[in-house]
Coordinates of C-alpha atoms in Angstrom, one line a residue:
X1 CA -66.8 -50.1 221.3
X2 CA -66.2 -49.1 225.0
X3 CA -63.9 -50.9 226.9
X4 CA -65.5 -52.1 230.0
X5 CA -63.5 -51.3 233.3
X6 CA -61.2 -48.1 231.9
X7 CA -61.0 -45.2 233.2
X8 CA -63.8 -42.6 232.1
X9 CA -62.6 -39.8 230.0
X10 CA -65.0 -37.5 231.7
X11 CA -66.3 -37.6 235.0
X12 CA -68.5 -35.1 236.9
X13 CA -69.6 -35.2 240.2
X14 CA -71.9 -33.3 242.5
X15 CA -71.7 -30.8 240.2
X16 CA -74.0 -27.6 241.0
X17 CA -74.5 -24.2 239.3
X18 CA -76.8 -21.2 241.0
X19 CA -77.5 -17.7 239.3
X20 CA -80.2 -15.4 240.6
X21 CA -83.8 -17.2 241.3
X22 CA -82.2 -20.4 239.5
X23 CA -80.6 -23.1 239.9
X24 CA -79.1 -24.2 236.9
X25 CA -77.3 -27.9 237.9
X26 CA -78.4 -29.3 241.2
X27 CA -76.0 -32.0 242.5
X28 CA -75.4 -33.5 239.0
X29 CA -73.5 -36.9 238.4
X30 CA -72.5 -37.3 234.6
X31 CA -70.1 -39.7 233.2
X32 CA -68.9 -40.4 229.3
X33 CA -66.4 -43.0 229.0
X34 CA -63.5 -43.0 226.5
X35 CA -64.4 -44.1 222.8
X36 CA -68.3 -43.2 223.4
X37 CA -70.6 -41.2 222.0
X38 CA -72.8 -39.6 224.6
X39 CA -76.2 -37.9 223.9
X40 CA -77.3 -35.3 226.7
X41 CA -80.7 -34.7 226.4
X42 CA -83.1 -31.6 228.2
X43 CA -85.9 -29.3 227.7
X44 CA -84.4 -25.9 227.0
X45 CA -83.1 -24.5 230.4
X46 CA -83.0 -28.0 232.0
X47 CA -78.8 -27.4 232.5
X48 CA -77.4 -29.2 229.5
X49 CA -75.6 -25.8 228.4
X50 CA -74.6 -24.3 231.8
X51 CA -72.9 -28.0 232.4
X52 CA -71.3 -28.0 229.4
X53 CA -69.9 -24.3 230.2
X54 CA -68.3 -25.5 233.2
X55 CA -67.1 -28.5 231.2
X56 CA -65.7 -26.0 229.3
X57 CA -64.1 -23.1 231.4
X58 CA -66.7 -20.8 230.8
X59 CA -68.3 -21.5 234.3
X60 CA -66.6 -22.5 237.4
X61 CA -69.1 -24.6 239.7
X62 CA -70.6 -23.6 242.9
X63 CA -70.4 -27.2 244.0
X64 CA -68.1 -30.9 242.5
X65 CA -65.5 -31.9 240.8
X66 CA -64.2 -32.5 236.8
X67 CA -62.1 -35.1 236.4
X68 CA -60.6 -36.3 233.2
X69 CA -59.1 -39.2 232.9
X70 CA -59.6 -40.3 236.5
X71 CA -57.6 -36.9 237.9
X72 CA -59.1 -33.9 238.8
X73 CA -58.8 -30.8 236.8
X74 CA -59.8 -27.3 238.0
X75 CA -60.6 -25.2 234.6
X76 CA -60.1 -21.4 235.4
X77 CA -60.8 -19.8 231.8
X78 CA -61.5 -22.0 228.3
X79 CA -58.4 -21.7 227.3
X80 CA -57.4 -24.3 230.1
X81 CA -60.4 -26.5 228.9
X82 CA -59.1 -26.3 225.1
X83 CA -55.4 -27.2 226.5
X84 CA -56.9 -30.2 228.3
X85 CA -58.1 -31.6 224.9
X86 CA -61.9 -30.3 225.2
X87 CA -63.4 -28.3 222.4
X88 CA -67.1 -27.1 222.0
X89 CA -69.9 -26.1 219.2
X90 CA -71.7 -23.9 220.7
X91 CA -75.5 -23.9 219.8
X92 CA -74.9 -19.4 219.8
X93 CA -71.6 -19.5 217.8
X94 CA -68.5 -18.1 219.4
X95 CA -67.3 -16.0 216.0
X96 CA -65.8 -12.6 215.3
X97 CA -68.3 -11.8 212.6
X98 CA -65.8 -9.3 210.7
X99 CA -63.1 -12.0 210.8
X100 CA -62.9 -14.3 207.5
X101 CA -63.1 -18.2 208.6
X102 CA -59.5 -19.3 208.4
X103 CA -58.7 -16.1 210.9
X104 CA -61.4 -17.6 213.2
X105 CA -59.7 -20.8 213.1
X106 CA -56.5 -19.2 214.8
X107 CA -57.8 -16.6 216.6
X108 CA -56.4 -17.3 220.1
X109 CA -55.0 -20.2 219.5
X110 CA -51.7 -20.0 221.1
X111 CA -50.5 -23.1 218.8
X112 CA -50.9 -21.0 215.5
X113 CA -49.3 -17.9 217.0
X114 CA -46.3 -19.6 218.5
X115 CA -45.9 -20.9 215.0
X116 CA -46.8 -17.9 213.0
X117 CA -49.6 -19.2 211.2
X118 CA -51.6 -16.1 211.6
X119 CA -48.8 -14.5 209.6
X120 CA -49.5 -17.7 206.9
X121 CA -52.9 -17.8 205.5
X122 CA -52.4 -19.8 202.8
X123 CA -51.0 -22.5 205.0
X124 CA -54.1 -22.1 207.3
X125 CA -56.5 -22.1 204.0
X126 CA -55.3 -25.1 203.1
X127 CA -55.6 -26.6 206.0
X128 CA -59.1 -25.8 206.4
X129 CA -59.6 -26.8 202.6
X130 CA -58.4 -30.6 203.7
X131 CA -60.3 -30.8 206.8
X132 CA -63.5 -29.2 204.8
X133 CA -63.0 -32.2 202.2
X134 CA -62.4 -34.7 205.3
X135 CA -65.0 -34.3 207.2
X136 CA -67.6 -33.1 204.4
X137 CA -68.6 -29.3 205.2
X138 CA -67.7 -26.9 202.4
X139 CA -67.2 -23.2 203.8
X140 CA -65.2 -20.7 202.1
X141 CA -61.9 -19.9 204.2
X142 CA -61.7 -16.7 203.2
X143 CA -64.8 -15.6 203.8
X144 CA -65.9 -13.0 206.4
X145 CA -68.8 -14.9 208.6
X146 CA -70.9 -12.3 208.6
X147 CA -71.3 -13.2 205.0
X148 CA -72.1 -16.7 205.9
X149 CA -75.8 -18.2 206.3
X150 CA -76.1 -19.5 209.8
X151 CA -75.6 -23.5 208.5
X152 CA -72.5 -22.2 207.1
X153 CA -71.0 -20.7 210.2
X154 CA -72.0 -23.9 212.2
X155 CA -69.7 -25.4 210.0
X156 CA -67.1 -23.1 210.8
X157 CA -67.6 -23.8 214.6
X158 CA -67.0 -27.6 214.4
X159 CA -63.7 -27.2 211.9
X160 CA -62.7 -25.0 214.5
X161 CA -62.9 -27.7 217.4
X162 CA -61.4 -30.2 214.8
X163 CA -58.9 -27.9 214.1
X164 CA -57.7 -27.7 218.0
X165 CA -57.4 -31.3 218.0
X166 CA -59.8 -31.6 220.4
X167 CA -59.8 -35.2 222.3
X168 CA -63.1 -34.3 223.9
X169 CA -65.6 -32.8 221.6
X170 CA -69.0 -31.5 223.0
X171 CA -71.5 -30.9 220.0
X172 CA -74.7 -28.8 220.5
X173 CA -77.2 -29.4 217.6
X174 CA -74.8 -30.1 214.9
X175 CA -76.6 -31.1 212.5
X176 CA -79.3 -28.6 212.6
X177 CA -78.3 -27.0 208.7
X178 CA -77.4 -30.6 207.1
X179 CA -79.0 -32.6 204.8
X180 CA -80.3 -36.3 205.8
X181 CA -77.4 -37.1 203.6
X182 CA -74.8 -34.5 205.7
X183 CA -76.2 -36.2 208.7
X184 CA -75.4 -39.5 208.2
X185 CA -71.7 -38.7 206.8
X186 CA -71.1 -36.7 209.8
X187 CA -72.2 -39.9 212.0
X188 CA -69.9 -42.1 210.3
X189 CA -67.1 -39.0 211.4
X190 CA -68.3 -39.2 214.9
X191 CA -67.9 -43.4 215.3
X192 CA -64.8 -42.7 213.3
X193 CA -63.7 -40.7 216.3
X194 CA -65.3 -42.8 218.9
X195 CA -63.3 -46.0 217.4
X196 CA -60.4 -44.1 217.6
X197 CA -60.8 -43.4 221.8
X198 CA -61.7 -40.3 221.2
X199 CA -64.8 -38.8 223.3
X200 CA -67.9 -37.1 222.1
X201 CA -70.9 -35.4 223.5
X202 CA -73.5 -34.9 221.4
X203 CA -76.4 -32.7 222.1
X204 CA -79.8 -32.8 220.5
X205 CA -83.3 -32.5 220.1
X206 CA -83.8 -34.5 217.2
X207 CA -84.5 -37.7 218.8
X208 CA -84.0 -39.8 216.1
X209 CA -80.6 -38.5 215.7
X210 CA -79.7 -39.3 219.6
X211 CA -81.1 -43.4 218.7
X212 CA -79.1 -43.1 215.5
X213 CA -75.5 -42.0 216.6
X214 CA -75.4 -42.4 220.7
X215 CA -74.0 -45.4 222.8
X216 CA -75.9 -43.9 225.7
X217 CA -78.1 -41.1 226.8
X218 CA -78.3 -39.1 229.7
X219 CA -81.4 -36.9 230.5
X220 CA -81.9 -33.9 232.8
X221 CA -84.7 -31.8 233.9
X222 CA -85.1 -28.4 236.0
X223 CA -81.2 -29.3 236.6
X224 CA -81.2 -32.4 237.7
X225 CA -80.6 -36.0 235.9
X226 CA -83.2 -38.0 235.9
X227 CA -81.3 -41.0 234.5
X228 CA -78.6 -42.5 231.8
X229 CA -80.1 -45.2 229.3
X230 CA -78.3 -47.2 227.1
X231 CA -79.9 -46.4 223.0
X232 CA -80.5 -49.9 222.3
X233 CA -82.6 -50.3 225.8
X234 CA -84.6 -47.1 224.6
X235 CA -87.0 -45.2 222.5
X236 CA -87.5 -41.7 221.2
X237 CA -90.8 -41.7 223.6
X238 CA -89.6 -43.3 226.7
X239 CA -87.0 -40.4 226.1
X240 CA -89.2 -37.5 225.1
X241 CA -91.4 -38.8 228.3
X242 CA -88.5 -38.3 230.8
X243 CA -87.6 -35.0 228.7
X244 CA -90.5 -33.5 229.9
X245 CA -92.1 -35.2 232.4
X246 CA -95.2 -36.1 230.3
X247 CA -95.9 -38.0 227.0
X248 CA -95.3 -35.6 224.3
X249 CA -97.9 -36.1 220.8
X250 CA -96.0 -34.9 218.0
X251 CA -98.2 -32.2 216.4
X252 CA -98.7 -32.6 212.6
X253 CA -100.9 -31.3 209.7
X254 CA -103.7 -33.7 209.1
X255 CA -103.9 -35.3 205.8
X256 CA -105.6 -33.4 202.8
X257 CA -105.6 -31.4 199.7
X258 CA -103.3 -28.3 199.8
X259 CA -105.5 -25.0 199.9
X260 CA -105.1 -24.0 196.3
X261 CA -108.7 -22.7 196.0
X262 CA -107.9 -20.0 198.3
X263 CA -106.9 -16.8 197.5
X264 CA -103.2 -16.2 197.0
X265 CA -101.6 -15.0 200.0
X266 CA -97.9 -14.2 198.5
X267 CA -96.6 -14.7 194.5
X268 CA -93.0 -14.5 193.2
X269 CA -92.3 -14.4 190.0
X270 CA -88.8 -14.1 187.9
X271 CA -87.0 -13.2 191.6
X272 CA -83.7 -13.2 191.4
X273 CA -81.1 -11.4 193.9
X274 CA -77.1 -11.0 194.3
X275 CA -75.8 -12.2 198.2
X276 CA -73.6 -10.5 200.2
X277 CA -70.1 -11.5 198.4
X278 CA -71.9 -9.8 194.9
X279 CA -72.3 -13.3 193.4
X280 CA -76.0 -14.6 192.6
X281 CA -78.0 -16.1 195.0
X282 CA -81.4 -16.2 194.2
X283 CA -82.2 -16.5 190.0
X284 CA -85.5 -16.7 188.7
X285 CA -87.7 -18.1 191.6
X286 CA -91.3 -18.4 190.9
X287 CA -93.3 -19.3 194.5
X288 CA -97.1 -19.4 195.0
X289 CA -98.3 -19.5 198.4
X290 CA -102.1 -19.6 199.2
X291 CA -104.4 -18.3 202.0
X292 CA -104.0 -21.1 205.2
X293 CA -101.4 -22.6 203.0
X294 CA -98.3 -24.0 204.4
X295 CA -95.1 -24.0 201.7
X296 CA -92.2 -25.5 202.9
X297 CA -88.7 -24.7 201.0
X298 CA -86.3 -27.6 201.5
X299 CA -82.4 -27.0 200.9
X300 CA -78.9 -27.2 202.2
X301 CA -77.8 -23.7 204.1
X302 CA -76.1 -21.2 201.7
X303 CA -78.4 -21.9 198.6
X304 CA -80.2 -18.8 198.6
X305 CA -82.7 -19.6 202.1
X306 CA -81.4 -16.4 203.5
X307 CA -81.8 -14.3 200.4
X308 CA -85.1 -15.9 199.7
X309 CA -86.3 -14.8 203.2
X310 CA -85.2 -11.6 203.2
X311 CA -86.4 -10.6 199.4
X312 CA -90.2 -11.4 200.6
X313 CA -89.4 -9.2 203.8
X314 CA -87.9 -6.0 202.5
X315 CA -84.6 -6.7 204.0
X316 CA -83.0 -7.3 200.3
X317 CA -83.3 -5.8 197.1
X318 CA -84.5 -8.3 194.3
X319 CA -82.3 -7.6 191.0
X320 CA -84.9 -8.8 189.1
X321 CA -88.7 -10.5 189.1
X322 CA -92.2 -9.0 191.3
X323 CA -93.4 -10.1 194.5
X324 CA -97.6 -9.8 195.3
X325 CA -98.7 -9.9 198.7
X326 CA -102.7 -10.3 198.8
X327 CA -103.2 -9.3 195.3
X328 CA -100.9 -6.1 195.7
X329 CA -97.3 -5.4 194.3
X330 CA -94.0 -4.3 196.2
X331 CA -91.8 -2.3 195.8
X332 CA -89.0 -4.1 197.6
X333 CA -85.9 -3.3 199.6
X334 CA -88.0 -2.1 202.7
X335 CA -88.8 -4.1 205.4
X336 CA -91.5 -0.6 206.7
X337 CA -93.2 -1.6 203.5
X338 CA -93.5 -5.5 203.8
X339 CA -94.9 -4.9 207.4
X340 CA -97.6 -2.8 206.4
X341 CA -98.3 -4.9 203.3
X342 CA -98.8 -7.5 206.3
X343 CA -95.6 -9.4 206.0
X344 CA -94.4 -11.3 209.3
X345 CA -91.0 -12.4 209.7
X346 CA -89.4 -15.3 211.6
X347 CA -85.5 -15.4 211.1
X348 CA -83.1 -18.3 211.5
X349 CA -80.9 -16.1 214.0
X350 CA -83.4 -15.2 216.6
X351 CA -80.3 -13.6 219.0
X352 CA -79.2 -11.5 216.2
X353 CA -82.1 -10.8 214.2
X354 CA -85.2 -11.8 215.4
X355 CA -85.3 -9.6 219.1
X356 CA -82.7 -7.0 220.9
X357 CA -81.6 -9.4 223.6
X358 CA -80.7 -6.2 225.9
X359 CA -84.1 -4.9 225.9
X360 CA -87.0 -6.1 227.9
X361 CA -89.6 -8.8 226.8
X362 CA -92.4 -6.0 226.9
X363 CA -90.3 -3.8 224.6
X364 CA -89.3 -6.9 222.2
X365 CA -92.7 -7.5 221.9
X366 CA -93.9 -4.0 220.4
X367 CA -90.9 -3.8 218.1
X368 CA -93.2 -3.5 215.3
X369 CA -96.1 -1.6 216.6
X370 CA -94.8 1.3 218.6
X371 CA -95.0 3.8 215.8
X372 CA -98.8 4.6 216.5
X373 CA -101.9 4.0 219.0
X374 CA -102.1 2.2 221.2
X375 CA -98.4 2.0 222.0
X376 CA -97.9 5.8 221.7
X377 CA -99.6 8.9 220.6
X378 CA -97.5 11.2 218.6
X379 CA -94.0 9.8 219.4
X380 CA -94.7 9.2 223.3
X381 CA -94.5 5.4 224.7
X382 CA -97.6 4.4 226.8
X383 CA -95.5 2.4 229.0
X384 CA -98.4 1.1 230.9
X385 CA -100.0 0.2 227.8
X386 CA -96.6 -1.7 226.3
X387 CA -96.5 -4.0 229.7
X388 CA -100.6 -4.8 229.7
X389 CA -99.5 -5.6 226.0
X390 CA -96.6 -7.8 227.3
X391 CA -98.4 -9.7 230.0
X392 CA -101.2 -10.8 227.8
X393 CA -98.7 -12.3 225.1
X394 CA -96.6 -13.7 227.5
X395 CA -100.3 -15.7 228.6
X396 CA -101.3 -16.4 225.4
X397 CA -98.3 -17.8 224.3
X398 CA -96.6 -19.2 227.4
X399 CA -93.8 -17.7 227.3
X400 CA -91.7 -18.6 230.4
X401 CA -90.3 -15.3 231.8
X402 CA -89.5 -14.3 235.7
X403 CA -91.9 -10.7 234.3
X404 CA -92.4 -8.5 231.5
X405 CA -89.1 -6.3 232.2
X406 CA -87.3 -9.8 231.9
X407 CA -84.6 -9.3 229.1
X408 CA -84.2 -11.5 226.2
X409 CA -81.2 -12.6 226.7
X410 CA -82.0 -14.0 229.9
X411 CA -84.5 -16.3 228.1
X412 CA -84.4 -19.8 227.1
X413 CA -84.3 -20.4 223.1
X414 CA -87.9 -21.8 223.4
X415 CA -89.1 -18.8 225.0
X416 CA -87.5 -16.6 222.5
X417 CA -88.6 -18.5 219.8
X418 CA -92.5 -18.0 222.0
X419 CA -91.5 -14.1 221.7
X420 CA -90.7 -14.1 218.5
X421 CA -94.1 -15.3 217.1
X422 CA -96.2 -13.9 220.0
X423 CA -95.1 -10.4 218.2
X424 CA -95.1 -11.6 214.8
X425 CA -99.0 -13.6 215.0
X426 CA -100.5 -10.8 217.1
X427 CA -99.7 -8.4 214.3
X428 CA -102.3 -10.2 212.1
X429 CA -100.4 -11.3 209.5
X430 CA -100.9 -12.1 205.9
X431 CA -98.0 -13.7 204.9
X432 CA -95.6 -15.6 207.5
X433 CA -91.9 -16.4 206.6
X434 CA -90.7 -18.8 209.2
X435 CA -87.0 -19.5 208.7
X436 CA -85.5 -22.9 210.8
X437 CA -88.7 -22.0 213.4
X438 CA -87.8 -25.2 215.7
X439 CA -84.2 -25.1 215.6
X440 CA -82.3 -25.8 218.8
X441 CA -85.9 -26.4 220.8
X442 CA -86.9 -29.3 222.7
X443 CA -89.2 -31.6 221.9
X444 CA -92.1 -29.4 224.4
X445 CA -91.2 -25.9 222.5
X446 CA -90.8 -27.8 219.4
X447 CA -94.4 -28.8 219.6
X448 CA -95.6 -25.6 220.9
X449 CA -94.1 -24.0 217.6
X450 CA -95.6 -26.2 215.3
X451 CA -99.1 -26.0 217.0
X452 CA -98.7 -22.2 216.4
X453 CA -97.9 -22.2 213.0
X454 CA -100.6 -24.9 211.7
X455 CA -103.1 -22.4 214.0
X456 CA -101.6 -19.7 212.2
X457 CA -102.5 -21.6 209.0
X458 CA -105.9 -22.5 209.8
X459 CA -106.7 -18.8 210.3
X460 CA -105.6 -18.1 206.8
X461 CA -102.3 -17.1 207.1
X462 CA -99.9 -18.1 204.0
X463 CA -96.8 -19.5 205.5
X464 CA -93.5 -19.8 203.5
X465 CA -91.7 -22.6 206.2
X466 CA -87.8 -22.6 205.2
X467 CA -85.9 -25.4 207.1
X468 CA -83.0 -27.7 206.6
X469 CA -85.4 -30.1 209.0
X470 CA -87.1 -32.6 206.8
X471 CA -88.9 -34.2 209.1
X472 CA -90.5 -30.7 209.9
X473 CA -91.4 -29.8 206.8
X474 CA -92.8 -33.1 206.2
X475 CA -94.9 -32.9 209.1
X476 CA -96.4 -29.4 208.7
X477 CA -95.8 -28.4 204.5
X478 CA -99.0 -28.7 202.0
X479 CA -96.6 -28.6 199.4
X480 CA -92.4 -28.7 199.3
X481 CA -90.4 -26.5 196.5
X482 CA -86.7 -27.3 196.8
X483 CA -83.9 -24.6 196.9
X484 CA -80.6 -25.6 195.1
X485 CA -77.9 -23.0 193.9
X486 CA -80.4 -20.4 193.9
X487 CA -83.3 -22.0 192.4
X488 CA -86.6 -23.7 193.1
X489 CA -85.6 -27.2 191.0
X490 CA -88.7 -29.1 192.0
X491 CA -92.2 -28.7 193.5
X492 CA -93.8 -31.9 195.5
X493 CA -97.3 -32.2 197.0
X494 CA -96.8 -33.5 200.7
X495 CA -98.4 -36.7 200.1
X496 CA -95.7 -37.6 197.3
X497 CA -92.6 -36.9 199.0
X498 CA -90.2 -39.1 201.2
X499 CA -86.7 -38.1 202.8
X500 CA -84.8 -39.7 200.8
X501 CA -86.0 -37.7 197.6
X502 CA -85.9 -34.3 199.1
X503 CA -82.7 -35.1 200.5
X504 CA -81.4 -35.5 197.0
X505 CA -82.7 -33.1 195.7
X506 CA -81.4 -31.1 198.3
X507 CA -77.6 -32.1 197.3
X508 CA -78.3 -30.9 193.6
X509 CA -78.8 -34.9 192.4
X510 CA -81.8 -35.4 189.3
X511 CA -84.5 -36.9 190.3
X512 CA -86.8 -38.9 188.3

């Protein structure tokens, strides 16, 4: 419980950000007292990053104060911010990808070198090994994390912040790769904290999530705060509707009968493949996807979702087993070939995979089509062409950019997310593979997305939707084929399935 009358742990005040043509935090007043758990809530690019950056030491404000504990602090770098007792996971990880996760842990962390952990592994391993077990989030601390699926190296972020000790814990999307099951486990870690005076800020889309876990909620919009709510005086639509200025309908597939009179858009059969550590990770899958058919594969990150995806997309070699796209055979182990066969690809990690965040909207967009007419003639770019091509995608699919030269870095994760499908649709797919499509969106891009792919679907597109986001597969999947250790250990119809039976079978329990 909070205390009523102490002393907040964190108070901000008049705090204001600018950056070129935007103003990221106009003149904002937050407050999150000690013991509480906090839910900041935004459309993407509303401020709740940038404010937690200068929470943090990554930002220094053009305009207010910080003040923790009642005094004011001035943060110059993060590593002030972590010495102060404030730790962050980041919603785009801060990870040396050729690093294993227990030299992560330590890396810069003038605790560990003073004591000459980094010259200790074991002692760090085991560390990590008990506060894995503690806090429920399995990760391999030896490990390098560019072997690790993207769940898995949100994991590492958080042990890293519990790690530091931190008193003040900021969480963006954390529970974004976890079971229903994880979820609720890490919840009880979070009030475990809370009754303990420690401080959290928890950061999220899923609304259900903020009503589940938060004492109170503060919402912002184009920079501003539009209020603070207390959960129990709330609902997720009073909250969506000051999200977003609007009431928000929460697109779904309409009831009926999967599509399995259609053609078949994509097959598997006997797939299996090894992961990057050598090991299997895929063994024996057999998937059938129809024409305007939606398949949704349900499972914990680091069971074989990554593989899976990129087996269908040429960016893995199967060991074993066929794939058929529309009727015709692949060879596998190149992704040239899965795009011509008509193979569309939407990956988990839309920074590193999905686009090249240095080049230009317009040039992110023709990624997959500037090898012939129109976008060039005999290895010359039409430049002309590529930005006509640009500015009627970035119509079609609203995608919020200052132009077409705009790069996509600069862009919001919706809008990203808007990039990644405008190229990916307008190629006239057969097959889609959609991997965590929504993750990290607001609820206004998280609608937009899912109105997409059900359009996608109605024009006949088969869609393979992998996502550790129940409610999401619920709301769009036909059917739901669950991914544990590697393989598909159940098939459900929609209609049959609730949250509490995926979610088992998710954590590798029998279901009758």
């Amino acid at each position: 419980m909070v205390a009523a009358g102490q002393v907040p742990a964190v108070t901000m005040r008049g705090i204001s950000k600018r950056f070129p043509g935007v103003v990221a935090n106009d003149q904002v007043d937050f407050e999150v007292q000690q013991g509480e758990i906090h839910a900041l809530l935004g459309e993407n690019g509303a401020g709740k990053s940038t404010l937690s950056n200068i929470l943090t030491g990554l930002y220094r404000p053009d305009e207010g104060e910080i003040l923790l504990d009642g005094k004011p602090v001035t943060f110059h770098a993060p590593r002030d911010a972590i010495a102060a007792g404030i730790g962050m996971v980041h919603q785009h990880f801060r990870l040396a990808a050729s690093f294993t996760v227990a030299e992560n842990l330590v890396l810069g962390h003038r605790d560990a070198a003073d004591r000459g952990l980094l010259l200790e592994p074991r002692v760090v391993e085991g560390r990590i090994a008990d506060l894995s077990q503690r806090y429920r989030m399995p990760v391999n601390p030896r490990a390098r994390i560019w072997q690790l699926s993207v769940g898995e190296q949100q994991r590492v972020e958080i042990l890293k912040a519990l790690y530091r000790g931190a008193r003040i814990l900021i969480l963006d999307e954390p529970t974004s790769q976890l079971t229903p099951q994880e979820a609720d486990d890490l919840f009880q870690t979070l009030r475990l904290m809370a009754a303990e005076q420690r401080t959290v800020i928890f950061i999220s889309h899923k609304l259900e999530e903020v009503m589940a876990v938060s004492n109170r909620v503060t919402v912002l919009r184009r920079g501003r705060v539009i209020g603070t709510v207390m959960t129990k005086d709330t609902n997720t639509r009073a909250l969506a509707r000051m999200m977003v200025g609007r009431e928000v309908v929460f697109t779904q597939k309409k009831e009926g009968p999967a599509p399995a009179e259609r053609d078949v858009a994509l097959e598997l059969r006997g797939v299996s493949a090894t992961g990057d550590l050598g090991t299997p990770a895929l063994q024996d899958v057999d998937l059938t996807v129809h024409q305007g058919e939606i398949m949704g594969i349900a499972g914990v990150a680091g069971n074989g979702q990554r593989e899976l995806a990129e087996v269908i997309t040429g960016m893995r070699r199967r060991t074993a087993g066929s794939i058929t796209v529309t009727g015709r055979v692949t060879r596998g182990g190149n992704p040239l070939e899965a795009i011509q066969r008509g193979v569309a690809y939407v990956p988990d990690d839309r920074l590193g995979t999905g686009v090249a965040p240095s080049l230009s909207v317009a040039d992110n967009l023709v990624l997959k089509a500037f090898r012939g007419p129109p976008i060039s003639t005999r290895g010359v770019l039409h430049r002309r062409r590529i930005r006509a091509n640009a500015e009627q995608l970035m119509h079609r699919f609203d995608i919020g950019a200052a132009s077409a030269e705009t790069p996509a870095r600069q862009l919001s994760g919706g809008n990203i997310q808007k990039v990644l499908l405008a190229r990916e649709l307008s190629s006239r797919p057969r097959v889609l593979v959609a991997s965590s499509p929504t993750s990290g969106l607001d609820v206004g891009a998280t609608d937009t997305v899912r109105g997409l792919l059900l359009a996608a679907a109605q024009a006949g597109v088969g869609i393979l939707l992998i996502s550790e986001d129940l409610d999401e597969i619920l709301a769009l999947a036909d059917r739901i084929a669950v991914l544990y250790n590697g393989r598909i250990t159940g098939i459900v119809e929609r209609q049959h399935a609730n949250v509490e039976q995926l979610g088992l079978m998710m954590a590798g329990a029998a279901v009758a």
